[in-house]
């Protein structure tokens, strides 16, 4: 049995953390499926007792990492997904609109019901994929993406920080509440990596990409190390065979 940790680009920090901490088993593999941009449409389907990715890039990367073209109940999967909310946050809409729970009298008020509808629409294909995994009795858990950053391109675009914080927090709550309802294990961000408004602390932010450009939103190897240690703790309790 192997452990495959995969998902969006936030897997990179976890891979660096794994390298630092060291693997307890050679059967642990971390790789990116691809950008979260592919999560805005259906990207998987059940065929018999297996799940196939209908997004070609996801399918290609799964085959490269596992030598198989689908997912079944043979291995354990850690999925980095569902808590990276940039698609919701980066809209120009939030430069003039605000959740009603915040005090922005000059901005258009948006009710919690509308905010929740926006969030649920964004998350629906991720939830559909996770429901498919449950359907085939796959062994899996969900790993949180790091919190949004204060110096993100979203904040620099002019969207107020309290709006970013409120929407990101609500989106995470909606997603993790659903995971709890579905009895899907979830590994939250490591303690001490966020400030009191829920933003990723600067010391855990990746400053530059491998090309030397400023990084827009990823966490660094220090964060990845803490997260990988949490993953190992989870495995020790739930999958000691790995």
mmCIF file with all atom_site columns, N, CA and C in Angstrom, residues 153-182:
data_model
loop_
_atom_site.group_PDB
_atom_site.id
_atom_site.type_symbol
_atom_site.label_atom_id
_atom_site.label_alt_id
_atom_site.label_comp_id
_atom_site.label_asym_id
_atom_site.label_entity_id
_atom_site.label_seq_id
_atom_site.pdbx_PDB_ins_code
_atom_site.Cartn_x
_atom_site.Cartn_y
_atom_site.Cartn_z
_atom_site.occupancy
_atom_site.B_iso_or_equiv
_atom_site.pdbx_formal_charge
_atom_site.auth_seq_id
_atom_site.auth_comp_id
_atom_site.auth_asym_id
_atom_site.auth_atom_id
_atom_site.pdbx_PDB_model_num
ATOM 1  N N  . UNK A 1 153 ? -1.728  39.124 -4.064 1.00 0.00 ? 153 UNK A N  1
ATOM 2  C CA . UNK A 1 153 ? -2.135  40.016 -5.161 1.00 0.00 ? 153 UNK A CA 1
ATOM 3  C C  . UNK A 1 153 ? -3.590  40.427 -4.996 1.00 0.00 ? 153 UNK A C  1
ATOM 4  N N  . UNK A 1 154 ? -4.376  39.610 -4.307 1.00 0.00 ? 154 UNK A N  1
ATOM 5  C CA . UNK A 1 154 ? -5.782  39.954 -4.057 1.00 0.00 ? 154 UNK A CA 1
ATOM 6  C C  . UNK A 1 154 ? -5.859  41.184 -3.174 1.00 0.00 ? 154 UNK A C  1
ATOM 7  N N  . UNK A 1 155 ? -5.110  41.188 -2.081 1.00 0.00 ? 155 UNK A N  1
ATOM 8  C CA . UNK A 1 155 ? -5.112  42.343 -1.186 1.00 0.00 ? 155 UNK A CA 1
ATOM 9  C C  . UNK A 1 155 ? -4.566  43.579 -1.887 1.00 0.00 ? 155 UNK A C  1
ATOM 10 N N  . UNK A 1 156 ? -3.536  43.396 -2.690 1.00 0.00 ? 156 UNK A N  1
ATOM 11 C CA . UNK A 1 156 ? -2.929  44.535 -3.370 1.00 0.00 ? 156 UNK A CA 1
ATOM 12 C C  . UNK A 1 156 ? -3.811  45.086 -4.489 1.00 0.00 ? 156 UNK A C  1
ATOM 13 N N  . UNK A 1 157 ? -4.826  44.331 -4.876 1.00 0.00 ? 157 UNK A N  1
ATOM 14 C CA . UNK A 1 157 ? -5.733  44.806 -5.923 1.00 0.00 ? 157 UNK A CA 1
ATOM 15 C C  . UNK A 1 157 ? -6.724  45.829 -5.397 1.00 0.00 ? 157 UNK A C  1
ATOM 16 N N  . UNK A 1 158 ? -6.797  45.983 -4.075 1.00 0.00 ? 158 UNK A N  1
ATOM 17 C CA . UNK A 1 158 ? -7.677  46.981 -3.491 1.00 0.00 ? 158 UNK A CA 1
ATOM 18 C C  . UNK A 1 158 ? -8.841  46.423 -2.707 1.00 0.00 ? 158 UNK A C  1
ATOM 19 N N  . UNK A 1 159 ? -8.973  45.109 -2.618 1.00 0.00 ? 159 UNK A N  1
ATOM 20 C CA . UNK A 1 159 ? -10.039 44.501 -1.829 1.00 0.00 ? 159 UNK A CA 1
ATOM 21 C C  . UNK A 1 159 ? -9.653  44.607 -0.346 1.00 0.00 ? 159 UNK A C  1
ATOM 22 N N  . UNK A 1 160 ? -10.506 45.154 0.495  1.00 0.00 ? 160 UNK A N  1
ATOM 23 C CA . UNK A 1 160 ? -10.159 45.337 1.916  1.00 0.00 ? 160 UNK A CA 1
ATOM 24 C C  . UNK A 1 160 ? -9.826  44.015 2.594  1.00 0.00 ? 160 UNK A C  1
ATOM 25 N N  . UNK A 1 161 ? -8.865  44.068 3.504  1.00 0.00 ? 161 UNK A N  1
ATOM 26 C CA . UNK A 1 161 ? -8.404  42.860 4.178  1.00 0.00 ? 161 UNK A CA 1
ATOM 27 C C  . UNK A 1 161 ? -9.503  42.187 4.991  1.00 0.00 ? 161 UNK A C  1
ATOM 28 N N  . UNK A 1 162 ? -10.393 42.978 5.608  1.00 0.00 ? 162 UNK A N  1
ATOM 29 C CA . UNK A 1 162 ? -11.429 42.346 6.424  1.00 0.00 ? 162 UNK A CA 1
ATOM 30 C C  . UNK A 1 162 ? -12.436 41.590 5.555  1.00 0.00 ? 162 UNK A C  1
ATOM 31 N N  . UNK A 1 163 ? -12.641 42.044 4.328  1.00 0.00 ? 163 UNK A N  1
ATOM 32 C CA . UNK A 1 163 ? -13.520 41.316 3.401  1.00 0.00 ? 163 UNK A CA 1
ATOM 33 C C  . UNK A 1 163 ? -12.853 40.011 2.987  1.00 0.00 ? 163 UNK A C  1
ATOM 34 N N  . UNK A 1 164 ? -11.567 40.076 2.667  1.00 0.00 ? 164 UNK A N  1
ATOM 35 C CA . UNK A 1 164 ? -10.830 38.864 2.298  1.00 0.00 ? 164 UNK A CA 1
ATOM 36 C C  . UNK A 1 164 ? -10.886 37.858 3.441  1.00 0.00 ? 164 UNK A C  1
ATOM 37 N N  . UNK A 1 165 ? -10.617 38.332 4.653  1.00 0.00 ? 165 UNK A N  1
ATOM 38 C CA . UNK A 1 165 ? -10.606 37.443 5.806  1.00 0.00 ? 165 UNK A CA 1
ATOM 39 C C  . UNK A 1 165 ? -11.969 36.819 6.052  1.00 0.00 ? 165 UNK A C  1
ATOM 40 N N  . UNK A 1 166 ? -13.026 37.619 5.965  1.00 0.00 ? 166 UNK A N  1
ATOM 41 C CA . UNK A 1 166 ? -14.374 37.129 6.248  1.00 0.00 ? 166 UNK A CA 1
ATOM 42 C C  . UNK A 1 166 ? -14.815 36.076 5.238  1.00 0.00 ? 166 UNK A C  1
ATOM 43 N N  . UNK A 1 167 ? -14.548 36.322 3.966  1.00 0.00 ? 167 UNK A N  1
ATOM 44 C CA . UNK A 1 167 ? -14.983 35.381 2.931  1.00 0.00 ? 167 UNK A CA 1
ATOM 45 C C  . UNK A 1 167 ? -14.151 34.106 2.976  1.00 0.00 ? 167 UNK A C  1
ATOM 46 N N  . UNK A 1 168 ? -12.847 34.252 3.161  1.00 0.00 ? 168 UNK A N  1
ATOM 47 C CA . UNK A 1 168 ? -11.986 33.070 3.240  1.00 0.00 ? 168 UNK A CA 1
ATOM 48 C C  . UNK A 1 168 ? -12.391 32.201 4.432  1.00 0.00 ? 168 UNK A C  1
ATOM 49 N N  . UNK A 1 169 ? -12.644 32.840 5.570  1.00 0.00 ? 169 UNK A N  1
ATOM 50 C CA . UNK A 1 169 ? -13.056 32.107 6.764  1.00 0.00 ? 169 UNK A CA 1
ATOM 51 C C  . UNK A 1 169 ? -14.379 31.389 6.546  1.00 0.00 ? 169 UNK A C  1
ATOM 52 N N  . UNK A 1 170 ? -15.332 32.068 5.921  1.00 0.00 ? 170 UNK A N  1
ATOM 53 C CA . UNK A 1 170 ? -16.639 31.455 5.675  1.00 0.00 ? 170 UNK A CA 1
ATOM 54 C C  . UNK A 1 170 ? -16.527 30.290 4.690  1.00 0.00 ? 170 UNK A C  1
ATOM 55 N N  . UNK A 1 171 ? -15.708 30.460 3.662  1.00 0.00 ? 171 UNK A N  1
ATOM 56 C CA . UNK A 1 171 ? -15.532 29.388 2.681  1.00 0.00 ? 171 UNK A CA 1
ATOM 57 C C  . UNK A 1 171 ? -14.903 28.158 3.322  1.00 0.00 ? 171 UNK A C  1
ATOM 58 N N  . UNK A 1 172 ? -13.914 28.377 4.163  1.00 0.00 ? 172 UNK A N  1
ATOM 59 C CA . UNK A 1 172 ? -13.287 27.248 4.866  1.00 0.00 ? 172 UNK A CA 1
ATOM 60 C C  . UNK A 1 172 ? -14.291 26.561 5.792  1.00 0.00 ? 172 UNK A C  1
ATOM 61 N N  . UNK A 1 173 ? -15.090 27.375 6.473  1.00 0.00 ? 173 UNK A N  1
ATOM 62 C CA . UNK A 1 173 ? -16.085 26.798 7.374  1.00 0.00 ? 173 UNK A CA 1
ATOM 63 C C  . UNK A 1 173 ? -17.100 25.968 6.610  1.00 0.00 ? 173 UNK A C  1
ATOM 64 N N  . UNK A 1 174 ? -17.593 26.488 5.477  1.00 0.00 ? 174 UNK A N  1
ATOM 65 C CA . UNK A 1 174 ? -18.571 25.747 4.672  1.00 0.00 ? 174 UNK A CA 1
ATOM 66 C C  . UNK A 1 174 ? -17.994 24.405 4.221  1.00 0.00 ? 174 UNK A C  1
ATOM 67 N N  . UNK A 1 175 ? -16.737 24.433 3.803  1.00 0.00 ? 175 UNK A N  1
ATOM 68 C CA . UNK A 1 175 ? -16.116 23.219 3.288  1.00 0.00 ? 175 UNK A CA 1
ATOM 69 C C  . UNK A 1 175 ? -15.860 22.212 4.405  1.00 0.00 ? 175 UNK A C  1
ATOM 70 N N  . UNK A 1 176 ? -15.297 22.676 5.509  1.00 0.00 ? 176 UNK A N  1
ATOM 71 C CA . UNK A 1 176 ? -14.977 21.741 6.595  1.00 0.00 ? 176 UNK A CA 1
ATOM 72 C C  . UNK A 1 176 ? -16.239 21.225 7.293  1.00 0.00 ? 176 UNK A C  1
ATOM 73 N N  . UNK A 1 177 ? -17.294 22.038 7.346  1.00 0.00 ? 177 UNK A N  1
ATOM 74 C CA . UNK A 1 177 ? -18.570 21.539 7.882  1.00 0.00 ? 177 UNK A CA 1
ATOM 75 C C  . UNK A 1 177 ? -19.093 20.397 7.007  1.00 0.00 ? 177 UNK A C  1
ATOM 76 N N  . UNK A 1 178 ? -18.973 20.558 5.702  1.00 0.00 ? 178 UNK A N  1
ATOM 77 C CA . UNK A 1 178 ? -19.418 19.494 4.778  1.00 0.00 ? 178 UNK A CA 1
ATOM 78 C C  . UNK A 1 178 ? -18.572 18.241 4.963  1.00 0.00 ? 178 UNK A C  1
ATOM 79 N N  . UNK A 1 179 ? -17.261 18.404 5.120  1.00 0.00 ? 179 UNK A N  1
ATOM 80 C CA . UNK A 1 179 ? -16.399 17.242 5.352  1.00 0.00 ? 179 UNK A CA 1
ATOM 81 C C  . UNK A 1 179 ? -16.816 16.505 6.619  1.00 0.00 ? 179 UNK A C  1
ATOM 82 N N  . UNK A 1 180 ? -17.130 17.256 7.660  1.00 0.00 ? 180 UNK A N  1
ATOM 83 C CA . UNK A 1 180 ? -17.567 16.636 8.907  1.00 0.00 ? 180 UNK A CA 1
ATOM 84 C C  . UNK A 1 180 ? -18.859 15.853 8.700  1.00 0.00 ? 180 UNK A C  1
ATOM 85 N N  . UNK A 1 181 ? -19.802 16.457 7.977  1.00 0.00 ? 181 UNK A N  1
ATOM 86 C CA . UNK A 1 181 ? -21.068 15.772 7.684  1.00 0.00 ? 181 UNK A CA 1
ATOM 87 C C  . UNK A 1 181 ? -20.837 14.475 6.921  1.00 0.00 ? 181 UNK A C  1
ATOM 88 N N  . UNK A 1 182 ? -19.848 14.479 6.047  1.00 0.00 ? 182 UNK A N  1
ATOM 89 C CA . UNK A 1 182 ? -19.554 13.311 5.217  1.00 0.00 ? 182 UNK A CA 1
ATOM 90 C C  . UNK A 1 182 ? -18.586 12.341 5.885  1.00 0.00 ? 182 UNK A C  1
#
